[in-house]
CSV table of C-alpha atoms and ligand atoms in Angstrom, one decimal:
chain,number,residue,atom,x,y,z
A,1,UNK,CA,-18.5,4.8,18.0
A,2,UNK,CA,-15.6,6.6,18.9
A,3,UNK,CA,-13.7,3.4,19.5
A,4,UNK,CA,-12.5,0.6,17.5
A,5,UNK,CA,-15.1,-2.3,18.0
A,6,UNK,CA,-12.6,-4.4,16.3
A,7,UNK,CA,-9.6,-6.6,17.0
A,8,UNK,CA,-8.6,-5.9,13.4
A,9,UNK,CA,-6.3,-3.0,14.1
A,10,UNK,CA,-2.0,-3.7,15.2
A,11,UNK,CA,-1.0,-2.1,18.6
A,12,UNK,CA,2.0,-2.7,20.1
A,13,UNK,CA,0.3,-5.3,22.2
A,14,UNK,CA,-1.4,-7.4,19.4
A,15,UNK,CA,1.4,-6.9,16.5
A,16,UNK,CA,-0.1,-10.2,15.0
A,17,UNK,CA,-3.3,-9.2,14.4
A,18,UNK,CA,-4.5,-9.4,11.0
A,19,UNK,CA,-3.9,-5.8,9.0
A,20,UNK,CA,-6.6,-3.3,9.3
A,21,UNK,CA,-9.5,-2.9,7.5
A,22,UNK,CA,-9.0,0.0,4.8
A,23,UNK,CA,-11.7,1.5,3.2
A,24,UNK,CA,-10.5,3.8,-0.4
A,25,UNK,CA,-13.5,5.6,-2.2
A,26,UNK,CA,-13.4,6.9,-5.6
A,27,UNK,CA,-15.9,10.3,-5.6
A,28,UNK,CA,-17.5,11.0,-8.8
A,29,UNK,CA,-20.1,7.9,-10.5
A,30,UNK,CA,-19.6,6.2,-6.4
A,31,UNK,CA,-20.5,8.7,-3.5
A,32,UNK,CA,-22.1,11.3,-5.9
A,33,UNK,CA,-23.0,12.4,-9.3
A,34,UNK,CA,-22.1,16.5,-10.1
A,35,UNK,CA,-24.2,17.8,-7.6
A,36,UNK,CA,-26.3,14.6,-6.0
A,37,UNK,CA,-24.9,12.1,-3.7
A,38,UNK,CA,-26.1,8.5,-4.4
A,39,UNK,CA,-28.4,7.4,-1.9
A,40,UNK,CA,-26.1,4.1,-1.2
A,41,UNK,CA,-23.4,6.4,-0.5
A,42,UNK,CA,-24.5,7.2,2.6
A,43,UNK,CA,-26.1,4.1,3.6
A,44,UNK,CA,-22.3,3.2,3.3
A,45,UNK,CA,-21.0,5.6,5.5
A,46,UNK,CA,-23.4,4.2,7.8
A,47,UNK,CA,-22.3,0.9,7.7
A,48,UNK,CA,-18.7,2.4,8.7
A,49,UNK,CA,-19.9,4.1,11.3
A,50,UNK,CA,-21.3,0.7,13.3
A,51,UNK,CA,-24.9,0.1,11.3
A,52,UNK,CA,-23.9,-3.5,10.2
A,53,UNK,CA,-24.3,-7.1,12.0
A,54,UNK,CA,-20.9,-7.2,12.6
A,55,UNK,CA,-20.4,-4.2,15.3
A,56,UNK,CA,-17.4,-3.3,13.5
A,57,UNK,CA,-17.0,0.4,13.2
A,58,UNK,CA,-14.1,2.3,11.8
A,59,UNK,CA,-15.4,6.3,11.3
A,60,UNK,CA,-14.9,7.3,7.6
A,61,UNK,CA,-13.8,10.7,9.5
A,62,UNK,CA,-12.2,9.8,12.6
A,63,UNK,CA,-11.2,6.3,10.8
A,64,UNK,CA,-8.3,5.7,8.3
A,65,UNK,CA,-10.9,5.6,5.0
A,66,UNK,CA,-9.7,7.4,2.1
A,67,UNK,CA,-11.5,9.5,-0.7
A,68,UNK,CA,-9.2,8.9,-4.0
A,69,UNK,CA,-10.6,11.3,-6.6
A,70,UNK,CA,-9.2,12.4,-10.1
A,71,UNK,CA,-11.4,15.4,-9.5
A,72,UNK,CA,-10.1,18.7,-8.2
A,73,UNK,CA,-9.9,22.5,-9.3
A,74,UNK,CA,-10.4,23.3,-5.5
A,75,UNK,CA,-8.3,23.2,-2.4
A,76,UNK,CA,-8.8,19.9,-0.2
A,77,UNK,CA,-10.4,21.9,2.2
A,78,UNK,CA,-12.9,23.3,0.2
A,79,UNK,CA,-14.1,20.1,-1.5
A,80,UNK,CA,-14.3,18.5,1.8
A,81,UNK,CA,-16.5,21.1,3.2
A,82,UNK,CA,-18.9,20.7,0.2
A,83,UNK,CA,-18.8,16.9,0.3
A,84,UNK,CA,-19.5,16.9,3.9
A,85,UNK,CA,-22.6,18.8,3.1
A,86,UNK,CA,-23.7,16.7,0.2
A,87,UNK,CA,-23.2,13.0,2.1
A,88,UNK,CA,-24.3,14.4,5.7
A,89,UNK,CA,-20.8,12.5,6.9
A,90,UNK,CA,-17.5,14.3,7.8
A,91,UNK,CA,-14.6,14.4,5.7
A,92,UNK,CA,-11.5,15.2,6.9
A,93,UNK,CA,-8.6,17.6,4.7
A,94,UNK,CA,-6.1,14.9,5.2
A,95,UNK,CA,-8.0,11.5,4.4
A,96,UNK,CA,-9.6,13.4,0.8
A,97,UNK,CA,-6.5,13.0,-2.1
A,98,UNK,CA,-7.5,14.9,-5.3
A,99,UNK,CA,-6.0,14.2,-8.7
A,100,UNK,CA,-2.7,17.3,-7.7
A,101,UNK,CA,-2.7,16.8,-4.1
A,102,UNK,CA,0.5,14.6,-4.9
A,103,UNK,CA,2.0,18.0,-6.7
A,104,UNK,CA,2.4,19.4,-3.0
A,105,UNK,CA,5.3,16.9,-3.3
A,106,UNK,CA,6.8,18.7,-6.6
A,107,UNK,CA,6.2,21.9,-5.5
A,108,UNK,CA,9.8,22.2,-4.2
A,109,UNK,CA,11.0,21.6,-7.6
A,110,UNK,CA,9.6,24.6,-8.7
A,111,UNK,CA,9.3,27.6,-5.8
A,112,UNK,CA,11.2,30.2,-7.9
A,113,UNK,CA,10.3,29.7,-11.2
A,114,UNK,CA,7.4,30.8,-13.0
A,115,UNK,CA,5.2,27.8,-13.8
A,116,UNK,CA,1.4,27.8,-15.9
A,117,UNK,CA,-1.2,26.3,-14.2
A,118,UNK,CA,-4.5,24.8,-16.1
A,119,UNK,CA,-7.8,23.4,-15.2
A,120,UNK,CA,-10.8,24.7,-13.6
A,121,UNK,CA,-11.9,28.1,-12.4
A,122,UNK,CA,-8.9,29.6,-12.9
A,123,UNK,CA,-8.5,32.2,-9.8
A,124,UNK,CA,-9.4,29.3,-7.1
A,125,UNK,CA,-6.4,26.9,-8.9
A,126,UNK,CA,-3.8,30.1,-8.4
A,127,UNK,CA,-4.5,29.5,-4.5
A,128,UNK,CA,-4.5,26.0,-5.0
A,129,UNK,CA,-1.4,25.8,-6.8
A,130,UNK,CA,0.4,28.9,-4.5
A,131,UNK,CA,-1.0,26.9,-1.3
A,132,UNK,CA,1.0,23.6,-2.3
A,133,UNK,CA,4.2,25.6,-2.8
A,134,UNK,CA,4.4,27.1,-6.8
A,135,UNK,CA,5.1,30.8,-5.6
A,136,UNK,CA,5.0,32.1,-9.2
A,137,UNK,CA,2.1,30.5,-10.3
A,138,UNK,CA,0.3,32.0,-14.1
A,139,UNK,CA,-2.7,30.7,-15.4
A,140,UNK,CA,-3.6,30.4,-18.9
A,141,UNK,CA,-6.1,33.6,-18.7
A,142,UNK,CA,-2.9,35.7,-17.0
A,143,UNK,CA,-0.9,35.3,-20.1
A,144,UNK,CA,-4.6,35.9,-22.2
A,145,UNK,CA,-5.1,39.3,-20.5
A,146,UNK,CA,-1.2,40.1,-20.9
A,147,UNK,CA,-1.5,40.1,-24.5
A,148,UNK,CA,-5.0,39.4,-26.3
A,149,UNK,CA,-3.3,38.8,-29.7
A,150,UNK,CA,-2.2,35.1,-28.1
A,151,UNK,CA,-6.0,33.6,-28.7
A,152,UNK,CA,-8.0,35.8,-30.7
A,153,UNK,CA,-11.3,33.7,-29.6
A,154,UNK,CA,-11.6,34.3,-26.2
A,155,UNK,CA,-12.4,37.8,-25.0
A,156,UNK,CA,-11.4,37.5,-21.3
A,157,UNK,CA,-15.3,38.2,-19.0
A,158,UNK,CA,-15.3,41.0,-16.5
A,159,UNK,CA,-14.7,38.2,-14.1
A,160,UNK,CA,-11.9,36.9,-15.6
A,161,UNK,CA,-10.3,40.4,-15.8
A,162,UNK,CA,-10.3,41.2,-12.5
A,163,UNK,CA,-9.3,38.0,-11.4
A,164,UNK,CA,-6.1,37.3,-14.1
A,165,UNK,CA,-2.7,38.7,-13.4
A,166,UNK,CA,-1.0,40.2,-16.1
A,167,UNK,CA,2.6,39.8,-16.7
A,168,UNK,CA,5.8,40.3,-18.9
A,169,UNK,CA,5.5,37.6,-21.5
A,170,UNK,CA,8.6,38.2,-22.9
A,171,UNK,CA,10.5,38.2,-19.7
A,172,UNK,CA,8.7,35.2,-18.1
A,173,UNK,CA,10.2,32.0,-19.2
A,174,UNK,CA,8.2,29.2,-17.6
A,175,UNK,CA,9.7,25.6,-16.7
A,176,UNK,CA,6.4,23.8,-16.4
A,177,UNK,CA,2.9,23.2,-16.9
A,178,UNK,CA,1.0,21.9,-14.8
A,179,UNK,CA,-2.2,20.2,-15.6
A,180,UNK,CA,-4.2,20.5,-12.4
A,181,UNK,CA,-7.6,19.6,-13.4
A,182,UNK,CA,-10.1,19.9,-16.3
A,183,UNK,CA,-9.1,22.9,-18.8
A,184,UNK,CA,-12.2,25.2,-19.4
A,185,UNK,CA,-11.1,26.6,-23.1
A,186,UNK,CA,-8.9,23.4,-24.7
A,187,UNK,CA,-8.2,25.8,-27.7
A,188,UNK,CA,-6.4,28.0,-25.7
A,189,UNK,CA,-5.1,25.8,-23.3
A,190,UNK,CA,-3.7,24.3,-26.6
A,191,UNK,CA,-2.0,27.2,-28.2
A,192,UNK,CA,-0.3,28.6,-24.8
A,193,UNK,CA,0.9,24.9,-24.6
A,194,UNK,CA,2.7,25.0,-27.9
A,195,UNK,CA,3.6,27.9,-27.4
A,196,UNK,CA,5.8,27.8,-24.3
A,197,UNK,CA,6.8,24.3,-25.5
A,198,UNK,CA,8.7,25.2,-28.7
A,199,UNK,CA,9.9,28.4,-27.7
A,200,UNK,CA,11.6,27.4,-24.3
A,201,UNK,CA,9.1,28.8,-22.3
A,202,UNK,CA,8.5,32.3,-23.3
A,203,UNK,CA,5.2,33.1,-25.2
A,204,UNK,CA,5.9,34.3,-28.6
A,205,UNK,CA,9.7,33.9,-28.0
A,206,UNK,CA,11.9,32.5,-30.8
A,207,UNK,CA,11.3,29.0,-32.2
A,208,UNK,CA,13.6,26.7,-30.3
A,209,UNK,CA,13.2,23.0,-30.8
A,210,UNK,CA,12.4,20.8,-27.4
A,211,UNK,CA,13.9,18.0,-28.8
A,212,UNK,CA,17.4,20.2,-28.8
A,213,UNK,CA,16.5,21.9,-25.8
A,214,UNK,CA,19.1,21.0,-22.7
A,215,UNK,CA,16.1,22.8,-20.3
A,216,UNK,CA,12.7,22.2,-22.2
A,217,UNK,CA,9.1,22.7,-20.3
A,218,UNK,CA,8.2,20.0,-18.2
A,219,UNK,CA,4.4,19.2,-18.9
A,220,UNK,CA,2.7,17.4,-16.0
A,221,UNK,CA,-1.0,15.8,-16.1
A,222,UNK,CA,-2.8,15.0,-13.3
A,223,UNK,CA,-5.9,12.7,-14.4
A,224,UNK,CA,-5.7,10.7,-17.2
A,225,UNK,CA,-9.6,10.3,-17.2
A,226,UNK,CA,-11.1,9.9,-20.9
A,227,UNK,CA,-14.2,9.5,-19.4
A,228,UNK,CA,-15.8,10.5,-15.8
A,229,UNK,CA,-19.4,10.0,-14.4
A,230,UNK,CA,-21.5,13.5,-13.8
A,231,UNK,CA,-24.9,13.3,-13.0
A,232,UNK,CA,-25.5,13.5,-17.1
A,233,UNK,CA,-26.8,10.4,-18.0
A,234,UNK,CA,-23.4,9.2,-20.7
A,235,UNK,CA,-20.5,9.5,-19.5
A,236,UNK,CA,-18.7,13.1,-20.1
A,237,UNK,CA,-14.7,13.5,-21.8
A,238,UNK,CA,-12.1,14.1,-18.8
A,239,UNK,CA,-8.6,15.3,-18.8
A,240,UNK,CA,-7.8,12.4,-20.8
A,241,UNK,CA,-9.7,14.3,-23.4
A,242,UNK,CA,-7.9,17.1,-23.1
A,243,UNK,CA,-5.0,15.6,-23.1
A,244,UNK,CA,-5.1,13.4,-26.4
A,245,UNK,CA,-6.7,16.8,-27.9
A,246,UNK,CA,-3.2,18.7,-26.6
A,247,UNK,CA,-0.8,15.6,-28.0
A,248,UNK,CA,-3.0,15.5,-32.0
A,249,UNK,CA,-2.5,19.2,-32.1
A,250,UNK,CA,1.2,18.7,-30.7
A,251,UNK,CA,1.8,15.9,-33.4
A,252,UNK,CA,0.5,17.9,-36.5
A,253,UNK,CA,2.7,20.7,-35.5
A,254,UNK,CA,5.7,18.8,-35.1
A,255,UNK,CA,5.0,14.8,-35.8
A,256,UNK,CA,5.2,13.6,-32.5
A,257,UNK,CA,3.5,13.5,-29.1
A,258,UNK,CA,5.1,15.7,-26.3
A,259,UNK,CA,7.1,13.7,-23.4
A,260,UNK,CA,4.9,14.1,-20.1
A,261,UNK,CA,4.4,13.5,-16.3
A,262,UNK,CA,1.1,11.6,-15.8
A,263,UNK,CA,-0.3,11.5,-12.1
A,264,UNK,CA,-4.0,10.2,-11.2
A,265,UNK,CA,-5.5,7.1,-10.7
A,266,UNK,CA,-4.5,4.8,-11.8
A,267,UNK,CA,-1.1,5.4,-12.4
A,268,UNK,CA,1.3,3.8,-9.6
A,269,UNK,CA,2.7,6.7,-8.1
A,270,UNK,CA,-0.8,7.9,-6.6
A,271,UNK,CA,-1.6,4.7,-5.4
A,272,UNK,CA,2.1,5.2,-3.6
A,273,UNK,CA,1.0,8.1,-2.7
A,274,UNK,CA,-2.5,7.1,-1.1
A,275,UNK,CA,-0.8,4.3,0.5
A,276,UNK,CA,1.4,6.8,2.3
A,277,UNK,CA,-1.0,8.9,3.5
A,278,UNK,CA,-3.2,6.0,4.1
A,279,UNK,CA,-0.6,4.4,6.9
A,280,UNK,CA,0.6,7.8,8.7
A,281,UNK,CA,-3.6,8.1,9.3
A,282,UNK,CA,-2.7,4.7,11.1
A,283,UNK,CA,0.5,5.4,12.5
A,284,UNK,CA,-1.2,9.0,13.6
A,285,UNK,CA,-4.6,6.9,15.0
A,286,UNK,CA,-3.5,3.6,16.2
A,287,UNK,CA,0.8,4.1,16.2
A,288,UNK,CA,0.4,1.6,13.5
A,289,UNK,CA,4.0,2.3,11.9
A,290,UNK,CA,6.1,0.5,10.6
A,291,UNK,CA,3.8,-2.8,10.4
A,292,UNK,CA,2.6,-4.4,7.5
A,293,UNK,CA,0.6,-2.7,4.8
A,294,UNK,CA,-3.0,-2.2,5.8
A,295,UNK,CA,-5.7,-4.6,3.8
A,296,UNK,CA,-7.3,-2.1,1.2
A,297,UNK,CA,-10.5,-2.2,-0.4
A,298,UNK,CA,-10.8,0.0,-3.3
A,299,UNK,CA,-14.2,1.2,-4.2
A,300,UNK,CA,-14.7,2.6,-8.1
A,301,UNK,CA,-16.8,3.2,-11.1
A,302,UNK,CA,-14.0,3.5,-13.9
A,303,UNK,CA,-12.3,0.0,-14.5
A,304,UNK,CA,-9.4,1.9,-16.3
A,305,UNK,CA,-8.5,4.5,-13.0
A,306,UNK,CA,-10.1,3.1,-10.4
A,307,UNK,CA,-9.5,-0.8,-10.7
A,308,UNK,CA,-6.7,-0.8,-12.7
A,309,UNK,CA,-4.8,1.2,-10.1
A,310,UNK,CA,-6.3,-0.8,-6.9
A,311,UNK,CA,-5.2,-4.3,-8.9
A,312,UNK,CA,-1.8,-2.7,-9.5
A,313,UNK,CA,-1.1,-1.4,-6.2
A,314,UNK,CA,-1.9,-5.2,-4.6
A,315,UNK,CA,-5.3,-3.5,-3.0
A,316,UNK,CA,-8.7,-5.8,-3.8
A,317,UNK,CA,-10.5,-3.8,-5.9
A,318,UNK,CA,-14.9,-3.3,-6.1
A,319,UNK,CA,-16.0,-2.2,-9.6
A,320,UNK,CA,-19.4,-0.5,-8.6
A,321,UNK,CA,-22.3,-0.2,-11.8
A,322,UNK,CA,-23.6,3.3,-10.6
A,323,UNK,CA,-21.0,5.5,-12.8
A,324,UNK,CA,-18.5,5.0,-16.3
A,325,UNK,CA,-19.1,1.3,-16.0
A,326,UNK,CA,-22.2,0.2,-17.8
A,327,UNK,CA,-22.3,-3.5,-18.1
A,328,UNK,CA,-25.6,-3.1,-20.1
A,329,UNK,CA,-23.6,-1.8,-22.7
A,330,UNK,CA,-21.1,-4.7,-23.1
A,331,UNK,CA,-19.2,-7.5,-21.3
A,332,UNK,CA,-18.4,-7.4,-17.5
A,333,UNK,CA,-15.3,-5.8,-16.8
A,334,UNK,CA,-12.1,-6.8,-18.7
A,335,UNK,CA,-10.0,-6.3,-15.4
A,336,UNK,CA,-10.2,-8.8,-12.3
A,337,UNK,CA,-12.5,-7.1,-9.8
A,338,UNK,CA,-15.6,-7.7,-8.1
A,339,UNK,CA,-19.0,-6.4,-9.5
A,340,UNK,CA,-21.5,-4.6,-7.0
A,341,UNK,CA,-24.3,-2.5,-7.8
A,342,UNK,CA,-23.5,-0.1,-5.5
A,343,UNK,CA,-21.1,1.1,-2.5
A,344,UNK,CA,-23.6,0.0,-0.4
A,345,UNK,CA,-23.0,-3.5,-1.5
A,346,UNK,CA,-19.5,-3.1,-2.5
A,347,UNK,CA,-19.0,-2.2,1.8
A,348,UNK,CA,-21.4,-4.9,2.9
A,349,UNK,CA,-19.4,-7.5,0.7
A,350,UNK,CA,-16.0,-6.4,1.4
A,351,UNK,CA,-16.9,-6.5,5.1
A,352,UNK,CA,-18.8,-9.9,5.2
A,353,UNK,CA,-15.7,-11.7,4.0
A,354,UNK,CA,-13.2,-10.1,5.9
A,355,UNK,CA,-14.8,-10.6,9.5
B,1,LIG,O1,-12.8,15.2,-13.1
B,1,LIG,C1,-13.2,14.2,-12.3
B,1,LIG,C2,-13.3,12.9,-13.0
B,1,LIG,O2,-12.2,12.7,-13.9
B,1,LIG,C3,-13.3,11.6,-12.2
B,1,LIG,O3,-13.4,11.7,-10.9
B,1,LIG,O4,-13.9,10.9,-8.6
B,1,LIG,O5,-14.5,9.4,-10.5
B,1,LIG,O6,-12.1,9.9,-9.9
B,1,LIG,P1,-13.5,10.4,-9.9
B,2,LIG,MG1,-15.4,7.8,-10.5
């Protein structure tokens, strides 16, 4: 259905019609789990794409439908191209926001200056990381394979030699870290971290004490996840993990917790972030700008990112039971949402009341 069997989008001709229909999916413990996709997932996507009593149809691809993920590690392009495959539905680049696709708009900040880059398979992130705009981008395994004396535990693979980049520790001075997804070795990640931290950004350079520090490292999270939905059967530690790992270390060293940048759902600058990305896909489809704010249905399995962040960003929010949330295990959910055992149901609701 290539057009809009709806009158529920603006044009110039109709500015009073009511704001369109928004569709914003959470990935992981919603559309799949590690490897699978749910089988409502793409019953779902059906239902978007016309199968439902209603005739409407707004395309997830062609349509203005989001994908809001904490995940990441790969370029947008790359993790389209395998979710595509896994839910038989395309996914477009621009409509798929991963926990640092909002660090395209930092990368600005930081286009001369070295900057260390965790999380994930650590070659892929470099491109990642130089693709959004961090020229001088080191990973954690660079500064390993520079000098092997920094973690005495890892002894780099003959992968991770020939993909690392070794450099001058003790002339690079780097003005951030930048959290980009899951770490792979939090021991490592950990030391390198205090390392640049309270010496100004050199590894192994002297002691200088952030708290004094004019210029001190910027650390920037991207996904606060404790907890995320793989296709394990209990939910598995996040970045949130990794995080509260870094900060006890941090605090034992030095007795306090290290000031940070948190992105991710749910924090309100992502939502922003989605919001904006979500009304130029308007603008761009139906020269919807400048009208008011689209009607949003957020779709998620983790009360404390995915609903917490739809509630806060004025979007109505669907907490689904097929990922983190596990009612079985205690009350419903502490935040105000609507329950639905799946995405299938979670669409079919959301669409029943609205037209
Ligand atoms: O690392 C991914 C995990 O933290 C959650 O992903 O898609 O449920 O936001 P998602
Ligand atoms: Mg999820």
């Amino acid at each position: 259905c290539g057009a809009i069997h709806s009158t529920r989008f603006f044009s110039s001709s109709n500015p009073v019609a009511p704001p369109p229909l928004a569709f914003c999916f959470d990935i992981d413990g919603v559309l799949i789990r590690g490897p699978n996709a749910l089988p409502a997932a793409k019953r779902a996507l059906s239902i978007l794409e016309g199968d439902n009593p209603f005739g409407w149809c707004v395309q997830f691809s062609s349509g203005i439908h989001l994908g809001l993920t904490n995940g990441g590690g790969v370029s947008e392009q790359i993790r389209c191209q395998k979710l595509t495959k896994q839910l038989g539905f395309s996914i477009d680049n621009d409509q798929y926001i991963q926990a640092h696709t909002i660090l395209k708009t930092l990368a600005h900040k930081y286009d001369k200056e070295p900057v260390l880059i965790l999380g994930g398979r650590l070659d892929t992130l470099r491109k990642v990381a130089q693709d959004y705009g961090f020229h001088q981008a080191h990973t954690t395994l660079d500064v390993l394979a520079s000098n092997p004396s920094v973690w005495p535990f890892h002894s780099l693979t003959e992968l991770e030699k020939e993909t690392a980049k070794t450099l001058d520790l003790g002339r690079t001075r780097f003005a951030a870290a930048f959290v980009f997804h899951d770490p792979r070795d939090w021991a490592l990640d950990c030391q390198i971290l205090c390392d640049i931290i309270q010496s100004g950004g050199v590894v192994g350079g002297p002691h200088i004490d952030p708290m004094k520090n004019p210029d001190p490292v910027e650390l920037v999270f991207c996904n606060p996840d404790l907890l995320w939905k793989s296709d394990f059967p209990r939910p598995r530690l996040g970045q949130g993990g990794f995080k509260a790992a870094f900060q006890g270390v941090y605090q034992a060293l030095t007795g306090t917790q290290y000031p940070h940048i948190q992105f991710g759902k749910p924090t309100r600058e992502t939502y922003k972030f989605a919001e904006e990305v979500l009304v130029d896909r308007l603008g761009g489809l139906y020269g919807a700008y400048g009208l008011p704010r689209p009607n949003v249905y957020m779709i998620g399995d983790n009360p404390e990112s995915d609903i917490a962040g739809a509630n806060g960003a004025g979007w109505h929010s669907v907490l689904v039971r097929t990922g983190v949330y596990e009612p079985e295990l205690g009350e419903p959910s502490h935040l105000p949402t609507h329950e639905a055992a799946d995405v299938e149901i979670a669409v079919r609701w959301a669409i029943s009341r609205e037209l």
